[in-house]
Short mmCIF file of C-alpha atoms in Angstrom, two decimals:
data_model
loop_
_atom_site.label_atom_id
_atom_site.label_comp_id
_atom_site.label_asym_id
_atom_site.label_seq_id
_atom_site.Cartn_x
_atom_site.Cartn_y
_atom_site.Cartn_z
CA UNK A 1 213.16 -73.72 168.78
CA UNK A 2 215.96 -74.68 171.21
CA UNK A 3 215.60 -73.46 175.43
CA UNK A 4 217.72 -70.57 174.56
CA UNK A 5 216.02 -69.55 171.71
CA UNK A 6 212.07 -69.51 173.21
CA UNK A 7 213.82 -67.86 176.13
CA UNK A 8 214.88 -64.97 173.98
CA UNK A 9 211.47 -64.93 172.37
CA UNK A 10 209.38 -64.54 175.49
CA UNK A 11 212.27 -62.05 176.80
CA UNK A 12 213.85 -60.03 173.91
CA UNK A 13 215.99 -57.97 176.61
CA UNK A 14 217.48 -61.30 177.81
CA UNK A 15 219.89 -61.02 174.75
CA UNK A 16 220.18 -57.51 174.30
CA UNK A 17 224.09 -57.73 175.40
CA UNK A 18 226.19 -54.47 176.07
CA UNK A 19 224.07 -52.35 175.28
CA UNK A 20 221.87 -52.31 178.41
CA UNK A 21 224.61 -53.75 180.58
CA UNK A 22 225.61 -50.38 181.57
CA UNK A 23 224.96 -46.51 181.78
CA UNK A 24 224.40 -44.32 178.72
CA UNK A 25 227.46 -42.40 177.15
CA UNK A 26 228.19 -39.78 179.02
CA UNK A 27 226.13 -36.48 178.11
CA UNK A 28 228.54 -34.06 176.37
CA UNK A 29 228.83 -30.87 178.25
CA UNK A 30 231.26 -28.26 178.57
CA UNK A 31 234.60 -28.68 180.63
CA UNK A 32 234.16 -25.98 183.80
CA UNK A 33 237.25 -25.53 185.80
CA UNK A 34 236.72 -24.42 189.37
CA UNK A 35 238.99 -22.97 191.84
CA UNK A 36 242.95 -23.00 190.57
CA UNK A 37 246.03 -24.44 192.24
CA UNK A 38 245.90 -27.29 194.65
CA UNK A 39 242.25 -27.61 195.07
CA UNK A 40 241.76 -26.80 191.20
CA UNK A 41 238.11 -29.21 189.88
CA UNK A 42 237.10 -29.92 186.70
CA UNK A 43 233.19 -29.98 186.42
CA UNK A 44 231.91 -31.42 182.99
CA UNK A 45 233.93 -31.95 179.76
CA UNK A 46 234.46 -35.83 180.59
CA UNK A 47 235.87 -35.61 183.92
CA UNK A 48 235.20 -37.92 186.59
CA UNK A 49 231.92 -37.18 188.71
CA UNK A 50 232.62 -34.36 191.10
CA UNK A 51 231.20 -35.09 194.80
CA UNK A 52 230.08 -31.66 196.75
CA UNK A 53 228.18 -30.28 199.70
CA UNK A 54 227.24 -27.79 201.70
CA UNK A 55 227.94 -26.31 205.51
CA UNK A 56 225.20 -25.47 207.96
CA UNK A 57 227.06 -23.16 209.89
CA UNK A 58 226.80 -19.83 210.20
CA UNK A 59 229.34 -18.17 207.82
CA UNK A 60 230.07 -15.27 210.26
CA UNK A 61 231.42 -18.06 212.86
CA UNK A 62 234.61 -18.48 211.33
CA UNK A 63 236.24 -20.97 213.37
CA UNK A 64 232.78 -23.64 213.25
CA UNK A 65 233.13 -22.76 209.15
CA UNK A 66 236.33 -23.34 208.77
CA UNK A 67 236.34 -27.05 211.05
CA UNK A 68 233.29 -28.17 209.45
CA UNK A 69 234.86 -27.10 205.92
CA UNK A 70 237.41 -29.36 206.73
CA UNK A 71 235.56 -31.95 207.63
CA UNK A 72 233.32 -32.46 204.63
CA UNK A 73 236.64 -31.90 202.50
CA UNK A 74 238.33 -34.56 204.35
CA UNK A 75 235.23 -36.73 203.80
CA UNK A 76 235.64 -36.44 199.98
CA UNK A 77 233.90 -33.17 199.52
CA UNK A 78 235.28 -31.93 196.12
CA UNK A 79 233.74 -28.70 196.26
CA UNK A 80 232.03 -27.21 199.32
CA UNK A 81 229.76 -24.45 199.39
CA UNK A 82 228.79 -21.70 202.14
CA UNK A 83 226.29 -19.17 202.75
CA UNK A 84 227.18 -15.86 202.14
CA UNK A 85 223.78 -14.01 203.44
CA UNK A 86 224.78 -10.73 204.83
CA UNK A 87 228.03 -8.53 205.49
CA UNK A 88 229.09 -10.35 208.21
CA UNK A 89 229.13 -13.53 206.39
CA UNK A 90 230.76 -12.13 203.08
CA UNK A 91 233.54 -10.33 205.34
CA UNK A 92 234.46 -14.10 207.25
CA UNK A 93 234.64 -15.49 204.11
CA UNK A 94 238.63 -14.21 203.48
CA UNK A 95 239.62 -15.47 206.43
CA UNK A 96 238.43 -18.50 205.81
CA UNK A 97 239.71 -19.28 203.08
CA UNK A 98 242.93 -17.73 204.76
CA UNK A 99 242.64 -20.22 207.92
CA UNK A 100 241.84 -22.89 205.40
CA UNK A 101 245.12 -22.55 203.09
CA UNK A 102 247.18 -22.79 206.43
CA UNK A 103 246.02 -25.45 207.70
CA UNK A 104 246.52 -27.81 203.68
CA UNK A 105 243.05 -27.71 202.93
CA UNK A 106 242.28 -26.31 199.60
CA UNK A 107 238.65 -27.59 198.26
CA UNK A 108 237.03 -24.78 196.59
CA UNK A 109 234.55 -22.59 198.30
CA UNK A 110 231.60 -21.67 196.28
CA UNK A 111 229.39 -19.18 197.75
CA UNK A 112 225.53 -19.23 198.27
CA UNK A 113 223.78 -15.62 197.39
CA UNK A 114 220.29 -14.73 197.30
CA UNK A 115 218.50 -11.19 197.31
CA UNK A 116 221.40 -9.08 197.92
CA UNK A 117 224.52 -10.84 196.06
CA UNK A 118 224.79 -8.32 193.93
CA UNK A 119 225.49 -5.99 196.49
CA UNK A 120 227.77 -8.54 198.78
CA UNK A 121 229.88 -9.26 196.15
CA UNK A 122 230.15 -5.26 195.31
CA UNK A 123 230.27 -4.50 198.78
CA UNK A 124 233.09 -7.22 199.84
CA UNK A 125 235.76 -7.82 196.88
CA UNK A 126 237.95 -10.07 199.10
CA UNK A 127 235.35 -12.43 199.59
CA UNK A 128 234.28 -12.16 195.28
CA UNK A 129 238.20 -12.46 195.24
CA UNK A 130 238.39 -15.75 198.09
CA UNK A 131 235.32 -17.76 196.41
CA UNK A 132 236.06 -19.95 193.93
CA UNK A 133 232.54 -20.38 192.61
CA UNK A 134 229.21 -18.14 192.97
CA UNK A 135 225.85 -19.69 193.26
CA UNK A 136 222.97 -17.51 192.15
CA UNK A 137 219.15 -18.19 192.02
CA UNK A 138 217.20 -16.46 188.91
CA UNK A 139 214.01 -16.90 190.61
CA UNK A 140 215.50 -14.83 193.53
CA UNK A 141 218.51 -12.56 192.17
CA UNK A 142 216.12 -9.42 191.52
CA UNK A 143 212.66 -8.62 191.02
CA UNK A 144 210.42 -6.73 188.13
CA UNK A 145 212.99 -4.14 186.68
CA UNK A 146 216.02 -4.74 189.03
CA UNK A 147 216.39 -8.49 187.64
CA UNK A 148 218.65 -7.59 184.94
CA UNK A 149 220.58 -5.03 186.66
CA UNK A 150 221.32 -7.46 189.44
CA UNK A 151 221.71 -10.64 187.48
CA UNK A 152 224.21 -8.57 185.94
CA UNK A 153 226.48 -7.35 188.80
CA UNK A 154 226.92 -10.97 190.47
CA UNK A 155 228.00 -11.82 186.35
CA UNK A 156 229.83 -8.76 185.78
CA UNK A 157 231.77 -10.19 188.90
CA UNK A 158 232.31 -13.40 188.31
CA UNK A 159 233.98 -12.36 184.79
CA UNK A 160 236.10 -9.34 186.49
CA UNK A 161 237.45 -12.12 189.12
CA UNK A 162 237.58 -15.14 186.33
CA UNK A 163 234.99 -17.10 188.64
CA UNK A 164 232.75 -19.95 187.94
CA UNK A 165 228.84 -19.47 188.35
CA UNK A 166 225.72 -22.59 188.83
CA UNK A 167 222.66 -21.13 187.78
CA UNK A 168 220.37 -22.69 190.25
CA UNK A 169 216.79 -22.70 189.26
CA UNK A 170 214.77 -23.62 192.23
CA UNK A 171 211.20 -25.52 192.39
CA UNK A 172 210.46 -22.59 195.75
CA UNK A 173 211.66 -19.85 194.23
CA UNK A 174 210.84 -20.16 190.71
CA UNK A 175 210.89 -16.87 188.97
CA UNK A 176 207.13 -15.78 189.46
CA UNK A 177 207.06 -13.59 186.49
CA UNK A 178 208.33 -16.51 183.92
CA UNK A 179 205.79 -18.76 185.40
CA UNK A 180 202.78 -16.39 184.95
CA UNK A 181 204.00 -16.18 181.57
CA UNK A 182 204.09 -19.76 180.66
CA UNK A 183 201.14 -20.29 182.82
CA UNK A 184 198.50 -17.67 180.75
CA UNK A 185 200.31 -19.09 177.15
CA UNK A 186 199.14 -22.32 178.43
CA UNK A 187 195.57 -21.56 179.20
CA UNK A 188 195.13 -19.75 175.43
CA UNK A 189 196.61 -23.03 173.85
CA UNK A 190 194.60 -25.01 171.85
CA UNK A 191 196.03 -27.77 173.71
CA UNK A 192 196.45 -27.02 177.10
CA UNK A 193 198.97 -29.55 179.20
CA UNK A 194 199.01 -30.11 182.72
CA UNK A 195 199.71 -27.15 185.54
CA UNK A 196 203.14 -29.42 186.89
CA UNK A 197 204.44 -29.58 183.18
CA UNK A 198 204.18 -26.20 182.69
CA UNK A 199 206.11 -25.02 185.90
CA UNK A 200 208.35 -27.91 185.07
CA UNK A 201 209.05 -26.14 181.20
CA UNK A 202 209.45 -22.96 183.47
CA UNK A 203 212.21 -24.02 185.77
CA UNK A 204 213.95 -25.02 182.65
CA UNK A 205 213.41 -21.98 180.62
CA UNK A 206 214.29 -20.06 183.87
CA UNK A 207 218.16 -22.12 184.04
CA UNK A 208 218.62 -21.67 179.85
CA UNK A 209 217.66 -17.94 179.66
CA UNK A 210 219.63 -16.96 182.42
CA UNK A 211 222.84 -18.62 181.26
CA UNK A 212 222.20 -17.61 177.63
CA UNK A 213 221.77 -14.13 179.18
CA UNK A 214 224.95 -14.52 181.72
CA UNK A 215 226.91 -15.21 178.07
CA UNK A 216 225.72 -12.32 176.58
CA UNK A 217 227.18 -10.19 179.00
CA UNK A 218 230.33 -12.16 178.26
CA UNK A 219 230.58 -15.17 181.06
CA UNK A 220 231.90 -17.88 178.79
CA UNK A 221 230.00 -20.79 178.66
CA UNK A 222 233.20 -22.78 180.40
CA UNK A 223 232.02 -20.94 183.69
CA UNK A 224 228.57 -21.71 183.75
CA UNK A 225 227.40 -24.89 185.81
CA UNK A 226 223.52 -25.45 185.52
CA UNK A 227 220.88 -26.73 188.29
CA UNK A 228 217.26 -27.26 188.42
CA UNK A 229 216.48 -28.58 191.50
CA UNK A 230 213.06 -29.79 192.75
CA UNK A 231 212.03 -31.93 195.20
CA UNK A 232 210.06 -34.67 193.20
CA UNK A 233 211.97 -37.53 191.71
CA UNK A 234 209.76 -38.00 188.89
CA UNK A 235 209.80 -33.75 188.20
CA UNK A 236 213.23 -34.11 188.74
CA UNK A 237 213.99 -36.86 185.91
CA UNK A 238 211.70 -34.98 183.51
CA UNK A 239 213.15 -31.34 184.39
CA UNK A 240 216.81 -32.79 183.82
CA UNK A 241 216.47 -34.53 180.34
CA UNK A 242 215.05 -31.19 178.90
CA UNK A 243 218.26 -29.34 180.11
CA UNK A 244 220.40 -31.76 179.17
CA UNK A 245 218.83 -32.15 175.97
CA UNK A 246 218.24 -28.56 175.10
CA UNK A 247 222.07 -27.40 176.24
CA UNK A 248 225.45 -28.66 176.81
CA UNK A 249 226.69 -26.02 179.99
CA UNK A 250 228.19 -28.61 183.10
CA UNK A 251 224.97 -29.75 184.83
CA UNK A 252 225.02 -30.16 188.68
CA UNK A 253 222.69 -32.93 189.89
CA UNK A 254 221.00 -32.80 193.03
CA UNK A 255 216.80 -33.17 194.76
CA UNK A 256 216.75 -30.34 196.37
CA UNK A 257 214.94 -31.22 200.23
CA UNK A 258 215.18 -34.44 199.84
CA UNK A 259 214.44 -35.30 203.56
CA UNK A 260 215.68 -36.50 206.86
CA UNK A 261 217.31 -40.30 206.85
CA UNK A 262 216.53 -42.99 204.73
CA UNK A 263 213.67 -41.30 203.08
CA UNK A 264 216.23 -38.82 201.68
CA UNK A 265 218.92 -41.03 200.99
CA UNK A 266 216.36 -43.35 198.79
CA UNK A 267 214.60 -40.42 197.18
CA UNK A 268 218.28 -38.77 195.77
CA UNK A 269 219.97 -41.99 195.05
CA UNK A 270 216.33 -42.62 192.91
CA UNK A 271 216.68 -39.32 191.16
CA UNK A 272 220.30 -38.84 190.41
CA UNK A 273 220.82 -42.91 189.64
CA UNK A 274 218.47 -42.85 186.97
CA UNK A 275 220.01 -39.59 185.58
CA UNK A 276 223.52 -40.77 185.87
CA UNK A 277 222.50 -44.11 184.31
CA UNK A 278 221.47 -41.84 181.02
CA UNK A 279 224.46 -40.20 180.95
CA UNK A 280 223.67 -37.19 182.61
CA UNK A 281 225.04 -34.88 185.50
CA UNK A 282 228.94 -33.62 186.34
CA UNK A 283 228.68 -33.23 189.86
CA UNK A 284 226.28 -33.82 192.28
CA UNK A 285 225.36 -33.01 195.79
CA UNK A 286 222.55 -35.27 198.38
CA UNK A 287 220.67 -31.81 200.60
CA UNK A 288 219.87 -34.70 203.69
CA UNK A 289 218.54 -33.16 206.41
CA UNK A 290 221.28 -34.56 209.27
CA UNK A 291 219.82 -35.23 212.85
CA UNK A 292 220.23 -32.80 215.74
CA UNK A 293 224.03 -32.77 216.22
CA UNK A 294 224.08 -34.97 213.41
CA UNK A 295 226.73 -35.80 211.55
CA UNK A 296 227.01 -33.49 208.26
CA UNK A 297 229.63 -36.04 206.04
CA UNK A 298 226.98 -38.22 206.01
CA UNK A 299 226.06 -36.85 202.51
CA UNK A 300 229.31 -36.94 201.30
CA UNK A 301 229.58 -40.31 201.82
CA UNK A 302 226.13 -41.36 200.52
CA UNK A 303 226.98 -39.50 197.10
CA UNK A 304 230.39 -41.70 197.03
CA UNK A 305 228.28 -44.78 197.62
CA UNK A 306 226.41 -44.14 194.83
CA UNK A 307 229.19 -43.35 192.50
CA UNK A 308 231.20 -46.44 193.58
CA UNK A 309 227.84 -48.50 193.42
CA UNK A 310 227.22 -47.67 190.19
CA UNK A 311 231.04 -47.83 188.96
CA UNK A 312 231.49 -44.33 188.37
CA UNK A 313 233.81 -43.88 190.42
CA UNK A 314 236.19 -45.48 193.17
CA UNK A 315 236.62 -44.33 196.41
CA UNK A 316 237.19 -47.25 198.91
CA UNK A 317 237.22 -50.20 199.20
CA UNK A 318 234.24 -52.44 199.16
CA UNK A 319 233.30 -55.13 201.68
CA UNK A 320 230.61 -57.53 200.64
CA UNK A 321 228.48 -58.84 203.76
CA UNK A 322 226.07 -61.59 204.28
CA UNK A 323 222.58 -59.53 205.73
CA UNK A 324 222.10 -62.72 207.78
CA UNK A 325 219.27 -64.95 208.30
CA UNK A 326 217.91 -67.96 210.56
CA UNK A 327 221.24 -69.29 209.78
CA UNK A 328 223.03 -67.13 211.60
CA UNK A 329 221.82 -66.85 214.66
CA UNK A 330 225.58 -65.68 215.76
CA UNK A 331 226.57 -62.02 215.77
CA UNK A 332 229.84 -62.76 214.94
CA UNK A 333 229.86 -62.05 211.46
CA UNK A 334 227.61 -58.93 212.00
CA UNK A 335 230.70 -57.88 214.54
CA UNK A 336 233.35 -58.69 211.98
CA UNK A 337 231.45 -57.01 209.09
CA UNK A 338 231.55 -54.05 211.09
CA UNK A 339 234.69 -53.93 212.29
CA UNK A 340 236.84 -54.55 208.94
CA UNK A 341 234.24 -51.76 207.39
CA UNK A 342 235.14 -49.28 209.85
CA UNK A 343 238.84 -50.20 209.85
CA UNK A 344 238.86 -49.75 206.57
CA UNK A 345 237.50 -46.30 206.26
CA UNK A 346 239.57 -45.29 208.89
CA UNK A 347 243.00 -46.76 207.41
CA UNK A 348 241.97 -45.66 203.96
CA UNK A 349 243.38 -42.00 203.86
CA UNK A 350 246.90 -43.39 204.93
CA UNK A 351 246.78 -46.30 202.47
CA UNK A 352 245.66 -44.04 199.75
CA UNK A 353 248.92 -42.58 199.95
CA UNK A 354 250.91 -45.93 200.31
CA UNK A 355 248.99 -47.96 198.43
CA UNK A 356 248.38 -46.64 194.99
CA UNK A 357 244.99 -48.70 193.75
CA UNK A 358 243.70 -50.16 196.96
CA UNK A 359 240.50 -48.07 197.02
CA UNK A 360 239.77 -50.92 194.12
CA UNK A 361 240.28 -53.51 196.42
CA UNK A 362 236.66 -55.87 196.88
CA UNK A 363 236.52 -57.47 200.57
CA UNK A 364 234.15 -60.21 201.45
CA UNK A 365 232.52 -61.15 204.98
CA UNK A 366 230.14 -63.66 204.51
CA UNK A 367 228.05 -65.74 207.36
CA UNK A 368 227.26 -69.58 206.47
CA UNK A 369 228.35 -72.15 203.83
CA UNK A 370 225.10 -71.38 201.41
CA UNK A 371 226.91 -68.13 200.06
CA UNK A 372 229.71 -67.78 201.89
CA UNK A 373 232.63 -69.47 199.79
CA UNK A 374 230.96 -68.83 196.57
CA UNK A 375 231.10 -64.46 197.05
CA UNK A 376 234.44 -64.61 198.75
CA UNK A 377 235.76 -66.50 195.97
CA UNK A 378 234.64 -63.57 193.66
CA UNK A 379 236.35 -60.86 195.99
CA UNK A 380 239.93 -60.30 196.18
CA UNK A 381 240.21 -61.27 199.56
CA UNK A 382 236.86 -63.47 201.56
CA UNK A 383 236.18 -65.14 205.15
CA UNK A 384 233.71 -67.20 205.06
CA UNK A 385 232.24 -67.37 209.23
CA UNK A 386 230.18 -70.39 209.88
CA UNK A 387 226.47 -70.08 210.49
CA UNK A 388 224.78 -72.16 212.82
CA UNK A 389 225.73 -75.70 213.52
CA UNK A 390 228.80 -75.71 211.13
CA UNK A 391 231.77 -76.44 212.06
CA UNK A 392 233.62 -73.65 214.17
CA UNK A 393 236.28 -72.61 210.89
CA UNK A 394 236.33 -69.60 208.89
CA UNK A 395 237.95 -70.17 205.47
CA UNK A 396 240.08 -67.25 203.84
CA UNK A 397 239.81 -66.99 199.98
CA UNK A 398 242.45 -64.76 198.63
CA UNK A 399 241.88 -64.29 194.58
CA UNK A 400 239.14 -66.97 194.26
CA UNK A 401 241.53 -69.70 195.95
CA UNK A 402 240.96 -71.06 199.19
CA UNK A 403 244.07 -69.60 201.09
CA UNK A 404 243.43 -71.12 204.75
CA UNK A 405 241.24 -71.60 207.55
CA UNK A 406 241.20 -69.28 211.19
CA UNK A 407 239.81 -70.48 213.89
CA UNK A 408 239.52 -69.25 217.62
CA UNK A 409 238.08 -66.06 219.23
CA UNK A 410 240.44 -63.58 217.19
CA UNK A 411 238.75 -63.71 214.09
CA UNK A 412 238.35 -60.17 213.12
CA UNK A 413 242.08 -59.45 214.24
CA UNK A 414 243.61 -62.27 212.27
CA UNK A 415 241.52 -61.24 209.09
CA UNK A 416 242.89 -57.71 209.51
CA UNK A 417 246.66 -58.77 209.06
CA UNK A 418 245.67 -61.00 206.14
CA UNK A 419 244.19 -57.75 204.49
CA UNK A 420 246.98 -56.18 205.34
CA UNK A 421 249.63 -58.39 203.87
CA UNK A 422 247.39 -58.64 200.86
CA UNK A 423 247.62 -55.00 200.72
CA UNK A 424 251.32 -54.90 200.69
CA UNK A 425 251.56 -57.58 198.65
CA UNK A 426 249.13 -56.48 195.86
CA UNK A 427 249.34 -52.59 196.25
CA UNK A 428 253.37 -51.84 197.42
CA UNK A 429 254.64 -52.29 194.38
CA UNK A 430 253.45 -49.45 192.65
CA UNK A 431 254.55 -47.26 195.92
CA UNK A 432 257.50 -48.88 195.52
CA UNK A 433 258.05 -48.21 191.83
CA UNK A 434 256.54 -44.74 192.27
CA UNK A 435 259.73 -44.08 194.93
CA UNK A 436 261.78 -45.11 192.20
#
């Protein structure tokens, strides 16, 4: 037996090829078109990954709604939702769609009901009119004999507008009388399983019934969007697979309370990056907790991160940096890093229009001659700064081949107008043939 061959032996995945090089096929789910016109997003059916998220102002306040709208659309926000939680906030929402239209922003609202949506959407037929989507909770839309009657209003609706709805099954609000249920089977079983699986088989059962019920009362199954959000990775993963494997309605993706920070931005990417990687979820959405005064895009652009990370999706261009060690005992290339990152996300809307393409583009800013030349040869365009003790030269690799060297205190500047002519040179031509 050769290396190779007792390598493979003690390591049977070491060979396993394509088949683990990459995420699952896609789960096959139904094709869910939200909003029309402009803004018009297909959930499901194939398409892309859709990226969403959610205001936290107060829906009444039109004119915070309307800028922070904006702002997460702007960000990337495919679909944005708002709360709709009492008259006040269902009669805003009209105008702001109104204000929104004028001003060339046309991501789909999708509204957030609980308790009373039944009678807000009723009550308030511009707004059932102005939303492109409706989010309802079945652990929340009605209680003991008024379920049904409300379930049905919010669906009766959504099919008299030709609106979308998510189902949203909720880990705190699950539908207490579904969960007794399942709960006092379990205890007369033979076999009794754990307390968690159980209310995880009941936040499943509670997102199935209710759409196979929402279809009976004639919502086609190309309007229904399914969630079943809790706030446990590993629940999370499990609760998932059986809806995905049980159904095929457009499955939105998301932990619900994930947390403040890092802790919430490692818990989601966990959760949805193992589900994605099996093929399953259509659009997804990270709840972080912002700071005070924080900044709410922030989850718009962690859920792009992902997507790009795991080559879903495309969104801007990456730039590969060194994390420096006792090497580098220079800032320099922690300063340059920076810079070309945030000039890059700031020229990106206006090259996305020029440029047809560059959000593929893969920049390298690396800090010392261990790794340096070796990852900017493998971007499209690499500086390599020197760490400590080298020699005071930054070589510029431009498609694996060493291009030329900078020197001098205007690094960062001189880098820029490389990536620029790059740009032009690589990118302009399909602008160019697309003005044709």
């Amino acid at each position: 037996m050769d290396t190779m061959e007792a390598a493979l032996s003690a390591n049977p995945l070491a060979g396993a090829g394509p088949e683990i090089a990459g995420p699952a096929p896609r789960h096959r789910t139904a094709g869910v078109v939200v909003g029309q016109g402009e803004g018009a997003v297909t959930v499901g059916g194939g398409a892309p990954i859709v990226v969403q998220s959610m205001t936290n102002t107060d829906t009444a306040d039109i004119d915070a709604t309307v800028a922070q709208v904006a702002q997460l659309a702007r960000a990337g926000s495919e679909l944005v939702r708002i709360t709709v939680d009492r008259d006040e906030a269902a009669a805003a929402v009209p105008k702001i769609r109104e204000r929104l239209d004028r001003i060339g922003v046309h991501v789909p609202l999708v509204g957030d009901f609980h308790y009373i949506g039944h009678k807000l959407l009723s009550d308030h037929p511009a707004c059932a009119e102005a939303l492109a989507k409706y989010r309802i909770n079945p652990g929340n839309v009605g209680f003991k004999e008024k379920k049904d009657t409300q379930f049905s209003t919010i669906v009766e609706q959504a099919i008299k507008y030709g609106k979308t709805v998510r189902i949203g099954a909720n880990w705190g609000s699950l539908d207490g009388e579904l969960l007794t249920h399942l709960m006092d089977e379990n205890a007369k079983s033979a076999r009794p399983i754990d307390a968690r699986a159980v209310m995880r088989e009941a936040m499943v059962q509670s997102a199935l019934s209710s759409a196979r019920r929402a279809e009976d009362l004639g919502l086609p199954k190309d309007r229904i969007i399914l969630s079943a959000k809790v706030s446990a990775v590993q629940d999370l993963i499990a609760v998932y697979r059986e809806v995905a494997r049980r159904s095929d309605y457009a499955i939105h993706l998301g932990l619900t309370e994930a947390g403040m920070g890092s802790k919430g931005i490692v818990a989601a990417s966990a959760a949805i990056g193992v589900l994605l990687q099996e093929g399953i979820g259509d659009t997804i959405r990270y709840s972080l907790t912002p700071e005070p005064g924080g900044d709410r895009t922030v989850e718009v652009k962690v859920a792009q991160e992902l997507l790009q990370t795991m080559g879903f999706r495309t969104f801007v261009p990456l730039v590969a940096a060194c994390p420096g060690c006792g090497r580098t005992t220079s800032t320099t290339f922690q300063e340059l890093a920076r810079d070309i990152q945030n000039w890059i996300v700031t020229s990106m809307p206006e090259w996305k229009k020029t440029y047809p393409g560059v959000e593929g583009l893969n920049v390298a800013v690396m800090g010392c001659i261990v790794n340096g030349p070796g990852e900017s040869k493998h971007a499209d365009i690499g500086i390599s700064l020197p760490g400590t003790g080298e020699s005071p030269s930054a070589p510029v690799f431009i498609d694996g081949k060493k291009a030329m060297t900078l020197r001098g205190a205007n690094l960062a500047k001189e880098f820029e107008t490389i990536v620029v002519d790059y740009i032009e040179r690589r990118f302009g031509q399909g602008a160019r043939n697309a003005a044709e």
